[in-house]
C-alpha positions as a Python dict, from the first residue, in 0.01 Angstrom:
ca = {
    (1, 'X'): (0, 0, 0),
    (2, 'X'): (324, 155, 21),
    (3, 'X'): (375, 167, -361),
    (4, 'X'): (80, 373, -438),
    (5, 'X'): (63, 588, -140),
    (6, 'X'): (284, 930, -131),
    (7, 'X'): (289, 898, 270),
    (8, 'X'): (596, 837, 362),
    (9, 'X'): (725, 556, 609),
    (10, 'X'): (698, 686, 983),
    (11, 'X'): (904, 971, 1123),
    (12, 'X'): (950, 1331, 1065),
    (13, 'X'): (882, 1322, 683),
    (14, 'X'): (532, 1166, 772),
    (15, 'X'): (465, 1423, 963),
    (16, 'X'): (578, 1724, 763),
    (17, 'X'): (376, 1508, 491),
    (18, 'X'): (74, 1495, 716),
    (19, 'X'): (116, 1873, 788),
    (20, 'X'): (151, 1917, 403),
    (21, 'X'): (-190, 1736, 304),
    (22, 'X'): (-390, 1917, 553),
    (23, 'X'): (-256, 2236, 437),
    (24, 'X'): (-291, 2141, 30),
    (25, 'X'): (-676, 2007, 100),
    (26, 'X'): (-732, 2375, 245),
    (27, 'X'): (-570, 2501, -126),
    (28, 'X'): (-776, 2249, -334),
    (29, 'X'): (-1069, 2407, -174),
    (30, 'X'): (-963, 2786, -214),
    (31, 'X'): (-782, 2742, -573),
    (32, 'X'): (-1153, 2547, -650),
    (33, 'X'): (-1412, 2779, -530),
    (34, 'X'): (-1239, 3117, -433),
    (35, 'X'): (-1296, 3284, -710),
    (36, 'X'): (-1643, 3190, -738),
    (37, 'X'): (-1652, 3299, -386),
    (38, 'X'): (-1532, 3647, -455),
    (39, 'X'): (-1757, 3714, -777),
    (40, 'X'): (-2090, 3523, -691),
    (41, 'X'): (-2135, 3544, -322),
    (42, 'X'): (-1946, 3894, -193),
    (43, 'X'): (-2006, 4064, -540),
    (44, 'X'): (-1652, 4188, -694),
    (45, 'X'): (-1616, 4150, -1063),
    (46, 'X'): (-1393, 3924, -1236),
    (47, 'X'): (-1169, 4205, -1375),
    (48, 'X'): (-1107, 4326, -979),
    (49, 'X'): (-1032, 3987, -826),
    (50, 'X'): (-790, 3903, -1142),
    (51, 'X'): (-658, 4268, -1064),
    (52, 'X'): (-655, 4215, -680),
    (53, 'X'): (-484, 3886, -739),
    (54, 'X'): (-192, 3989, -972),
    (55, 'X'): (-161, 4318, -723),
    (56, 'X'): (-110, 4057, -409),
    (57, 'X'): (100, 3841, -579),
    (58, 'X'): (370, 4068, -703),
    (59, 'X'): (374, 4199, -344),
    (60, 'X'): (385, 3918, -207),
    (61, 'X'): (738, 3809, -354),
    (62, 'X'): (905, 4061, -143),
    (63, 'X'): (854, 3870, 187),
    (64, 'X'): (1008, 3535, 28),
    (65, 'X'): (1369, 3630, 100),
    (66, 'X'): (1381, 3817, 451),
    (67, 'X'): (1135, 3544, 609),
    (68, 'X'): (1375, 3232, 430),
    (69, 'X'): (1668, 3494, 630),
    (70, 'X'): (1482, 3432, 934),
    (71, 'X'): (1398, 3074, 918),
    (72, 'X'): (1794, 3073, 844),
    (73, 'X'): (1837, 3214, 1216),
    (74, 'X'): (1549, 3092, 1377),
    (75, 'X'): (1378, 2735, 1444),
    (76, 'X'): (1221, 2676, 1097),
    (77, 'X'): (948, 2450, 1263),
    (78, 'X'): (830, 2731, 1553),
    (79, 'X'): (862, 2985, 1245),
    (80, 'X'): (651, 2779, 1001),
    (81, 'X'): (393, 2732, 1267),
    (82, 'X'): (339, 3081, 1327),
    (83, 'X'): (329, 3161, 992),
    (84, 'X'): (69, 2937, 929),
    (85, 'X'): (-217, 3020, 1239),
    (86, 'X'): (-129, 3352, 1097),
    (87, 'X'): (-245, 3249, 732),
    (88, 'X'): (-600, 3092, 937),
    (89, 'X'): (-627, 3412, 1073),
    (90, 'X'): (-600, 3594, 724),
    (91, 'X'): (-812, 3321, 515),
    (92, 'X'): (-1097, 3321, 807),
    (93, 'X'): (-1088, 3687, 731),
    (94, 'X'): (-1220, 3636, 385),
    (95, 'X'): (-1575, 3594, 527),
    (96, 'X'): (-1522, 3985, 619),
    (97, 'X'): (-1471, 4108, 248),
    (98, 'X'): (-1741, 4337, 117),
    (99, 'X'): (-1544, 4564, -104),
    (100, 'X'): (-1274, 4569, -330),
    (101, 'X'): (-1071, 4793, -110),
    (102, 'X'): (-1123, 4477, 188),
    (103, 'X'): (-1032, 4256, -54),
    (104, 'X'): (-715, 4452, -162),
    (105, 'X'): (-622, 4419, 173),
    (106, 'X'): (-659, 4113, 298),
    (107, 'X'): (-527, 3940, -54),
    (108, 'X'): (-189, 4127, 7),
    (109, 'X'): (-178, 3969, 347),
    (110, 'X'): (-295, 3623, 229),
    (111, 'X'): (13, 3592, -51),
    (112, 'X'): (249, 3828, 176),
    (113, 'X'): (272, 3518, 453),
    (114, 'X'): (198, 3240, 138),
    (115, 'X'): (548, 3373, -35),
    (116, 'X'): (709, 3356, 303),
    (117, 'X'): (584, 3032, 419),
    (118, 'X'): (703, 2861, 101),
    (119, 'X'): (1066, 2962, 164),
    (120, 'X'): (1044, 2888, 580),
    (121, 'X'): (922, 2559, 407),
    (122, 'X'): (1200, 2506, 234),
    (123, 'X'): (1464, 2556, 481),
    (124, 'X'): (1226, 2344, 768),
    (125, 'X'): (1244, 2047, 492),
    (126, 'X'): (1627, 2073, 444),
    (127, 'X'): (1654, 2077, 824),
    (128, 'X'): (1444, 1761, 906),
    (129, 'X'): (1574, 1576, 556),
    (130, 'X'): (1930, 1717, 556),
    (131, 'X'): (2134, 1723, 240),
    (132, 'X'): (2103, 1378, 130),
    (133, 'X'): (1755, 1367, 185),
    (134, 'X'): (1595, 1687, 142),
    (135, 'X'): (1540, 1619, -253),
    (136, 'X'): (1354, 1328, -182),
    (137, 'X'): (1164, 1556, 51),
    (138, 'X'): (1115, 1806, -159),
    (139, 'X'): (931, 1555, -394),
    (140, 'X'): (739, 1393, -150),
    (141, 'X'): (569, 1628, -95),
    (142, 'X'): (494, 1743, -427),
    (143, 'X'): (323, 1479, -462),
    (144, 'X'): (110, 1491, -131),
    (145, 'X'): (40, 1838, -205),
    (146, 'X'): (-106, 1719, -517),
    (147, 'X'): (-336, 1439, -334),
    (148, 'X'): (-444, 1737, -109),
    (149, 'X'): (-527, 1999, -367),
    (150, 'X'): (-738, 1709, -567),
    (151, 'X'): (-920, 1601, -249),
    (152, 'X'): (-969, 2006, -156),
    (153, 'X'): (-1136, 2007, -510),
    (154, 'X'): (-1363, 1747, -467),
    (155, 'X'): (-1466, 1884, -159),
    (156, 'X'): (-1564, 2205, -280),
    (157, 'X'): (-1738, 2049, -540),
    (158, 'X'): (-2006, 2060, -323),
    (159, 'X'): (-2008, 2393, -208),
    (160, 'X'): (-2056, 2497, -558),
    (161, 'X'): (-2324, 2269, -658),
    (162, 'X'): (-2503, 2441, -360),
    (163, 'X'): (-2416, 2800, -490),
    (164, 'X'): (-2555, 2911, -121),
    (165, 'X'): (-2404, 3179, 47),
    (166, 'X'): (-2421, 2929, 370),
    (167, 'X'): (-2198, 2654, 98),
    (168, 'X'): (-1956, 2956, 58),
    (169, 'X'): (-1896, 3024, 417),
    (170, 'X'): (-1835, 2715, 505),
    (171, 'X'): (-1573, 2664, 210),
    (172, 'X'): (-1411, 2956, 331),
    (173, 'X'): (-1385, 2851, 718),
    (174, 'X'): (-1257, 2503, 567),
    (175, 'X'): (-994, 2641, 419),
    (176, 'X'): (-878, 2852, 765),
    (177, 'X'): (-925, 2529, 958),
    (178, 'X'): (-668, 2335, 758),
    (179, 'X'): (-399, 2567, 820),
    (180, 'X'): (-485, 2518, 1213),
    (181, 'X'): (-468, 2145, 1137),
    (182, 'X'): (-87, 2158, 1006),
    (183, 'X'): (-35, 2380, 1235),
    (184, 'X'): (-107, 2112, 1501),
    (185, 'X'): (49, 1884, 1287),
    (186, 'X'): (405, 2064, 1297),
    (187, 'X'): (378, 2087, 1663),
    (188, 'X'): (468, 1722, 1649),
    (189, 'X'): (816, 1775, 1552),
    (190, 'X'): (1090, 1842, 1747),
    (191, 'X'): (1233, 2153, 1752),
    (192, 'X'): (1521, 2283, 1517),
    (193, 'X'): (1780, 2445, 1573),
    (194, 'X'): (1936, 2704, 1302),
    (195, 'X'): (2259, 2576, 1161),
    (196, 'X'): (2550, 2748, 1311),
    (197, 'X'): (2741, 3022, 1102),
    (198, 'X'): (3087, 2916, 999),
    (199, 'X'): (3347, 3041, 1190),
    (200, 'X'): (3606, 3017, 943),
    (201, 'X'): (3656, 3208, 576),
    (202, 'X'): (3661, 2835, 459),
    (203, 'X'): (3302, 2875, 412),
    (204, 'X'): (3182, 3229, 330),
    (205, 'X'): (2846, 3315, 450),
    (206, 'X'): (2633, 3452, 166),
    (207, 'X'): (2388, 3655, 376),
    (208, 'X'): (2251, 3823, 83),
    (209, 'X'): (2107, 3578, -239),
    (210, 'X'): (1999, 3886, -458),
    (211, 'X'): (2363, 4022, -446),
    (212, 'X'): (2497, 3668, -578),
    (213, 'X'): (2505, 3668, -968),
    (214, 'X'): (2564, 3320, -1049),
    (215, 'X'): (2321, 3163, -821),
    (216, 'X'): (2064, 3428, -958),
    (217, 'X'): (2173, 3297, -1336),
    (218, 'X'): (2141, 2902, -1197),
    (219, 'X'): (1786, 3001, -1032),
    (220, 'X'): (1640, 3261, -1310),
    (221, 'X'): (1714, 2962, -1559),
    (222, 'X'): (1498, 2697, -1367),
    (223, 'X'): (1223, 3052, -1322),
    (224, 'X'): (1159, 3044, -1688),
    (225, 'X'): (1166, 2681, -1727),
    (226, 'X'): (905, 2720, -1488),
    (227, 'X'): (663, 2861, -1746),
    (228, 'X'): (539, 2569, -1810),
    (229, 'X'): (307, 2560, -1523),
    (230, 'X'): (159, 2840, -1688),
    (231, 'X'): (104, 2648, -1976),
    (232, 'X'): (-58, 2280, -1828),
    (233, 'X'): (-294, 2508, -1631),
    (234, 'X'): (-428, 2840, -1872),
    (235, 'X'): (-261, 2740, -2258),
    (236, 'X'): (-383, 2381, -2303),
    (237, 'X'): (-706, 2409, -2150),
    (238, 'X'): (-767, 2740, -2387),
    (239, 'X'): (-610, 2634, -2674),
    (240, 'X'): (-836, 2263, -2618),
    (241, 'X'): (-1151, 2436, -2583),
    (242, 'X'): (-1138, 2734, -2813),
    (243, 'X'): (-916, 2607, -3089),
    (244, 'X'): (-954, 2280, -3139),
    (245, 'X'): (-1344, 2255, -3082),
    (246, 'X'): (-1263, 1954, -2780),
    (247, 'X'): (-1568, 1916, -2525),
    (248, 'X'): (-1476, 2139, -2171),
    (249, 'X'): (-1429, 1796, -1977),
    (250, 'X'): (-1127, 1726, -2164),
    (251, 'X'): (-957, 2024, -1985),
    (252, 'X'): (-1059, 1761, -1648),
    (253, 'X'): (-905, 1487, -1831),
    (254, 'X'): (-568, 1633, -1910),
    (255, 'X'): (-484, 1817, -1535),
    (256, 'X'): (-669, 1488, -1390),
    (257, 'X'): (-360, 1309, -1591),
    (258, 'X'): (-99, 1565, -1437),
    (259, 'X'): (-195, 1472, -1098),
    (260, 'X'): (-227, 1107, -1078),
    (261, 'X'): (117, 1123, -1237),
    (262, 'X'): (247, 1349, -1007),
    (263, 'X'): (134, 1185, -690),
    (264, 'X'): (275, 821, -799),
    (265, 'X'): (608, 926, -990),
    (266, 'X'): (716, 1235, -805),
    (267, 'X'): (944, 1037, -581),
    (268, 'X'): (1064, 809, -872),
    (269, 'X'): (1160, 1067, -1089),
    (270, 'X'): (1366, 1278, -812),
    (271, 'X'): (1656, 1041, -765),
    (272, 'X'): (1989, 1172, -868),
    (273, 'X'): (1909, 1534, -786),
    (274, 'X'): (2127, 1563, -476),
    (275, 'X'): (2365, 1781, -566),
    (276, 'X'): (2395, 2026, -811),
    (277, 'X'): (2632, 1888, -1086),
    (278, 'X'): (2367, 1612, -1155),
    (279, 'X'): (2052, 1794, -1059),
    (280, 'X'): (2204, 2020, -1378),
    (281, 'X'): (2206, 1741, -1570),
    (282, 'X'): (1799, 1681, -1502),
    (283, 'X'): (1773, 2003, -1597),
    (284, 'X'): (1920, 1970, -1921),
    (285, 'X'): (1679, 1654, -1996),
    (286, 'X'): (1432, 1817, -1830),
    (287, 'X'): (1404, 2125, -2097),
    (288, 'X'): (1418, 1899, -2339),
    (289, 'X'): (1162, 1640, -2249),
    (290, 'X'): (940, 2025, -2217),
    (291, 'X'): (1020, 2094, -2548),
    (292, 'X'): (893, 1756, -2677),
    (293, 'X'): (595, 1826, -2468),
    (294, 'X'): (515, 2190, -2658),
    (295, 'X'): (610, 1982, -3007),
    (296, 'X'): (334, 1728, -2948),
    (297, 'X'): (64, 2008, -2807),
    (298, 'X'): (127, 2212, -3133),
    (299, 'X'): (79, 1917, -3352),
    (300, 'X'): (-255, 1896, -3220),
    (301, 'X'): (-357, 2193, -3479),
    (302, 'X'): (-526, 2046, -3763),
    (303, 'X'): (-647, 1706, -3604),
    (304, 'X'): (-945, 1609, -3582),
    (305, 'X'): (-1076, 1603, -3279),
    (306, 'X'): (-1023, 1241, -3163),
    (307, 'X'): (-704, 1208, -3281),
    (308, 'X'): (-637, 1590, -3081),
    (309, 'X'): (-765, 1507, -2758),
    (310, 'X'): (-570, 1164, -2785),
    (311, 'X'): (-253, 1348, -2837),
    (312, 'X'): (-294, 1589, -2559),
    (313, 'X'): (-319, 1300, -2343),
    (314, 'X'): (-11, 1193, -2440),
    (315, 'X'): (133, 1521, -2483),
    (316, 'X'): (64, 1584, -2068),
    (317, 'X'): (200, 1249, -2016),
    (318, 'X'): (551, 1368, -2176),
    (319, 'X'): (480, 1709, -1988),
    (320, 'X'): (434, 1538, -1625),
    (321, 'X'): (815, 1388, -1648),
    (322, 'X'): (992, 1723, -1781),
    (323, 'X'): (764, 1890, -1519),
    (324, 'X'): (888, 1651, -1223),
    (325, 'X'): (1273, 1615, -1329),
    (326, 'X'): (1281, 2004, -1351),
    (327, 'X'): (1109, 2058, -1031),
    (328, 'X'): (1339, 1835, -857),
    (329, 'X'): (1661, 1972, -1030),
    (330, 'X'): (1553, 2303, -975),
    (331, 'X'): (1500, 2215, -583),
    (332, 'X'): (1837, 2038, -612),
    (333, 'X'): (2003, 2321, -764),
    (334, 'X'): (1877, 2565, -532),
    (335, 'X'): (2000, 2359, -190),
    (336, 'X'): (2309, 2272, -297),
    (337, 'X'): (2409, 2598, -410),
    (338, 'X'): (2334, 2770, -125),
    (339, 'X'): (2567, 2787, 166),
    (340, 'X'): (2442, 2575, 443),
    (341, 'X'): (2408, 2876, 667),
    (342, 'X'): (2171, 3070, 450),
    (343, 'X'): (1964, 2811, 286),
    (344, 'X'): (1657, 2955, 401),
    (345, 'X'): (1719, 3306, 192),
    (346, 'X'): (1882, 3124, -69),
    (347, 'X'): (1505, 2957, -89),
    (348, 'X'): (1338, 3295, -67),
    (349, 'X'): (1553, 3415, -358),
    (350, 'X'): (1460, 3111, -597),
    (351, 'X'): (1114, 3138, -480),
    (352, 'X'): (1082, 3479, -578),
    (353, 'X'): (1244, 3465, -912),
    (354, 'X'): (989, 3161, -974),
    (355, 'X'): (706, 3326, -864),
    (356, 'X'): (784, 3648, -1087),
    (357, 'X'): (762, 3426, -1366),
    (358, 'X'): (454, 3267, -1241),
    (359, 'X'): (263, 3662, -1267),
    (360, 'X'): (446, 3731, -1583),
    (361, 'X'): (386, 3403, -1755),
    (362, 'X'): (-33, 3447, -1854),
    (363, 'X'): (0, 3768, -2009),
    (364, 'X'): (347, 3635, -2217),
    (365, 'X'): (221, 3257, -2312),
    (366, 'X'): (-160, 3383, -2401),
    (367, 'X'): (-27, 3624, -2650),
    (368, 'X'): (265, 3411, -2799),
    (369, 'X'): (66, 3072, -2809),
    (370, 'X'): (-310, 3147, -2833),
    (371, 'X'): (-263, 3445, -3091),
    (372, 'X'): (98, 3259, -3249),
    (373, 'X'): (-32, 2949, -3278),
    (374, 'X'): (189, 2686, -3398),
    (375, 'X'): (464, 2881, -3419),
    (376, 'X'): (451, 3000, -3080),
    (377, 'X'): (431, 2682, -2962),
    (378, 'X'): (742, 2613, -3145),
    (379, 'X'): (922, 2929, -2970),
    (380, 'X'): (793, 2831, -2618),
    (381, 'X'): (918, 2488, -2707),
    (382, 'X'): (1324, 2597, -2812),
    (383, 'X'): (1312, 2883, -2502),
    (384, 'X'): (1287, 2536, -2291),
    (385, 'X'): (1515, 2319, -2503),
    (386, 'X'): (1774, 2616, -2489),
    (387, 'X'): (1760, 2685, -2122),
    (388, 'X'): (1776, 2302, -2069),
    (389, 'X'): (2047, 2263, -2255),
    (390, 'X'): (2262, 2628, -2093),
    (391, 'X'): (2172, 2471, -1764),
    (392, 'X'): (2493, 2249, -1673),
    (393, 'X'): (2735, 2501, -1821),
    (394, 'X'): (2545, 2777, -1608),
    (395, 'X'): (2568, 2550, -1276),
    (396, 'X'): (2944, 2493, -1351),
    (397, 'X'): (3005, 2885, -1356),
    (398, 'X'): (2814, 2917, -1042),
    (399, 'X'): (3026, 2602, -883),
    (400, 'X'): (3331, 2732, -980),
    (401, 'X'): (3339, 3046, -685),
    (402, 'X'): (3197, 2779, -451),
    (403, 'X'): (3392, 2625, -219),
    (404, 'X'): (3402, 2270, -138),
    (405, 'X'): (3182, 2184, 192),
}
């Protein structure tokens, strides 16, 4: 059972991993039927939640390095906690929006404490895992988060086959409740105490991540490697649908793919990714493995349809392992270049680099791939492969005005 199942062996990482899948069933059900939430059932148009949405989310990034700060200098665990009844408090208020104004508001909130959380997150794992382990962490629960999200979309399957405003409600109260759940869940812990600051110039605190060039280089090179979640989740299933003529529940097929590959090779793939010379080094094979992904989704053009659908399979396949070795040299990367007294910003900082790709990336990939075509592919494709391959040199550079813990 152990072989198939992402749930750790008993002890702190099961129960971060249990507070993890309650949280990431609550996101399979929002990420499922929010938006169908927002447009059908309270009313706003498609052009103000996608508005509202990209609004919140730029916003959002600012909280992503003062909150890692404080999770830095306070328990990580009691932090993370609050943060999250906080984030029942704001989802639960969802059931309140009637205008776009509300749900201006209340979206801003929502990604404010999201952006935050994920960095508190971060530190709280490197606390309970500590630096050998934390990696290993990290990619646990990547790939309980994915079990959640697909069991959160399953279960609002049903809310909108019922298309009731009653089905609605009650997807939007589930989603509250599950932050309550982890909540409750964290409680379990013991706990943590911040590390101490060194008292010595042997190791020089680095209170402030956006003033640090070379980490900023290391991390802004993994942020637009990490356009390729962009592409798995918008580009493919567009460029299946409307340009190569393949039936919608292909698009089901290929992120189905993603996520059973995710949840039992996450942990495989993550070894070697303790420290930041190697963790480089999977981010060198990494960019390239993404590049061979965006190779075999532009050869796709042309096919006919069997023979296009077959190859996206096995184009998502290729994608999955650049996907996991980059996520878990980026996390790699982003630990062990941070000095143990300010992981928790350090976090914030690579969060919020990632996530300003993450708003840029639909507007940038739609117009060079959908309108480019093969060609853009192509480009997307050697941006990876280039970034890959500047990735150990960059990582040396940053090493070099490190000193040895």
């Amino acid at each position: 059972m152990q072989a198939v199942s992402p749930l750790p062996p008993p002890g702190r990482l099961r129960t971060l991993s249990l507070a993890t899948l309650a949280n990431t069933v609550g996101s399979g059900l929002w990420l499922t039927g929010g938006v169908l939430y927002l447009t059908r059932d309270v009313g706003l148009s498609a052009v103000q939640v996608g508005t509202g949405l990209s609004v919140a989310g730029l916003v959002g990034l600012t909280a992503s390095v003062p909150l890692g700060g404080l999770a830095d200098r306070r328990d990580p665990r009691t932090l993370r906690v609050v943060l999250q009844v906080l984030q029942a408090v704001v989802a639960a208020t969802y059931l309140l929006v009637d205008s776009f104004p509300v749900f201006l508001v209340v979206a801003v909130l929502e990604l404010l404490l999201t952006s935050g959380n994920l960095a508190v997150r971060a530190a709280l794992v490197a606390a309970v895992a500590g630096p050998q382990g934390r990696v290993h962490a990290f990619a646990t629960l990547r790939a309980v988060a994915n079990l959640g999200i697909a069991i959160g979309a399953g279960l609002a399957g049903f809310a909108l086959v019922a298309d009731t405003h009653l089905a609605y409600q009650i997807l939007v109260a589930g989603n509250a409740t599950t932050y309550l759940v982890s909540a409750a869940l964290l409680l379990r812990l013991p706990a943590l105490a911040p590390r101490p600051h060194p008292s010595t110039t042997a190791v020089p605190r680095r209170a402030r991540p956006l003033r640090d060039g070379r980490f900023l280089a290391v991390s802004g090179a993994s942020a637009l490697l990490a356009l390729h979640q962009t592409v798995l989740t918008l580009v493919v299933p567009l460029w299946a649908v409307n340009l190569l003529g393949a039936p919608p529940p292909v698009v089901s097929a290929v992120l189905l793919t993603n996520t059973v590959l995710t949840v039992l090779l996450a942990v495989r793939l993550s070894r070697g990714a303790d420290s930041a010379a190697p963790a480089a080094r999977k981010m060198r094979r990494a960019g390239l493995v993404l590049a061979a992904a965006m190779l075999l989704y532009a050869t796709t053009a042309g096919l006919p349809t069997t023979a296009a659908v077959a190859l996206l399979l096995v184009a998502t396949v290729v994608y999955t392992v650049g996907d996991l070795w980059h996520g878990t040299a980026g996390a790699g990367l982003a630990y062990d270049l941070a000095p143990p007294d300010a992981v928790g910003a350090y976090q914030g900082a690579d969060g919020m680099l990632a996530g300003l790709a993450r708003a840029l990336a639909p507007a940038l990939l739609t117009l060079v791939v959908l309108d480019g075509g093969v060609p853009g592919w192509l480009a997307v494709g050697g941006l990876f492969a280039v970034v890959g391959l500047a990735s150990p040199a960059l990582t040396r550079w940053a090493l070099a005005t490190r000193p040895a813990v």
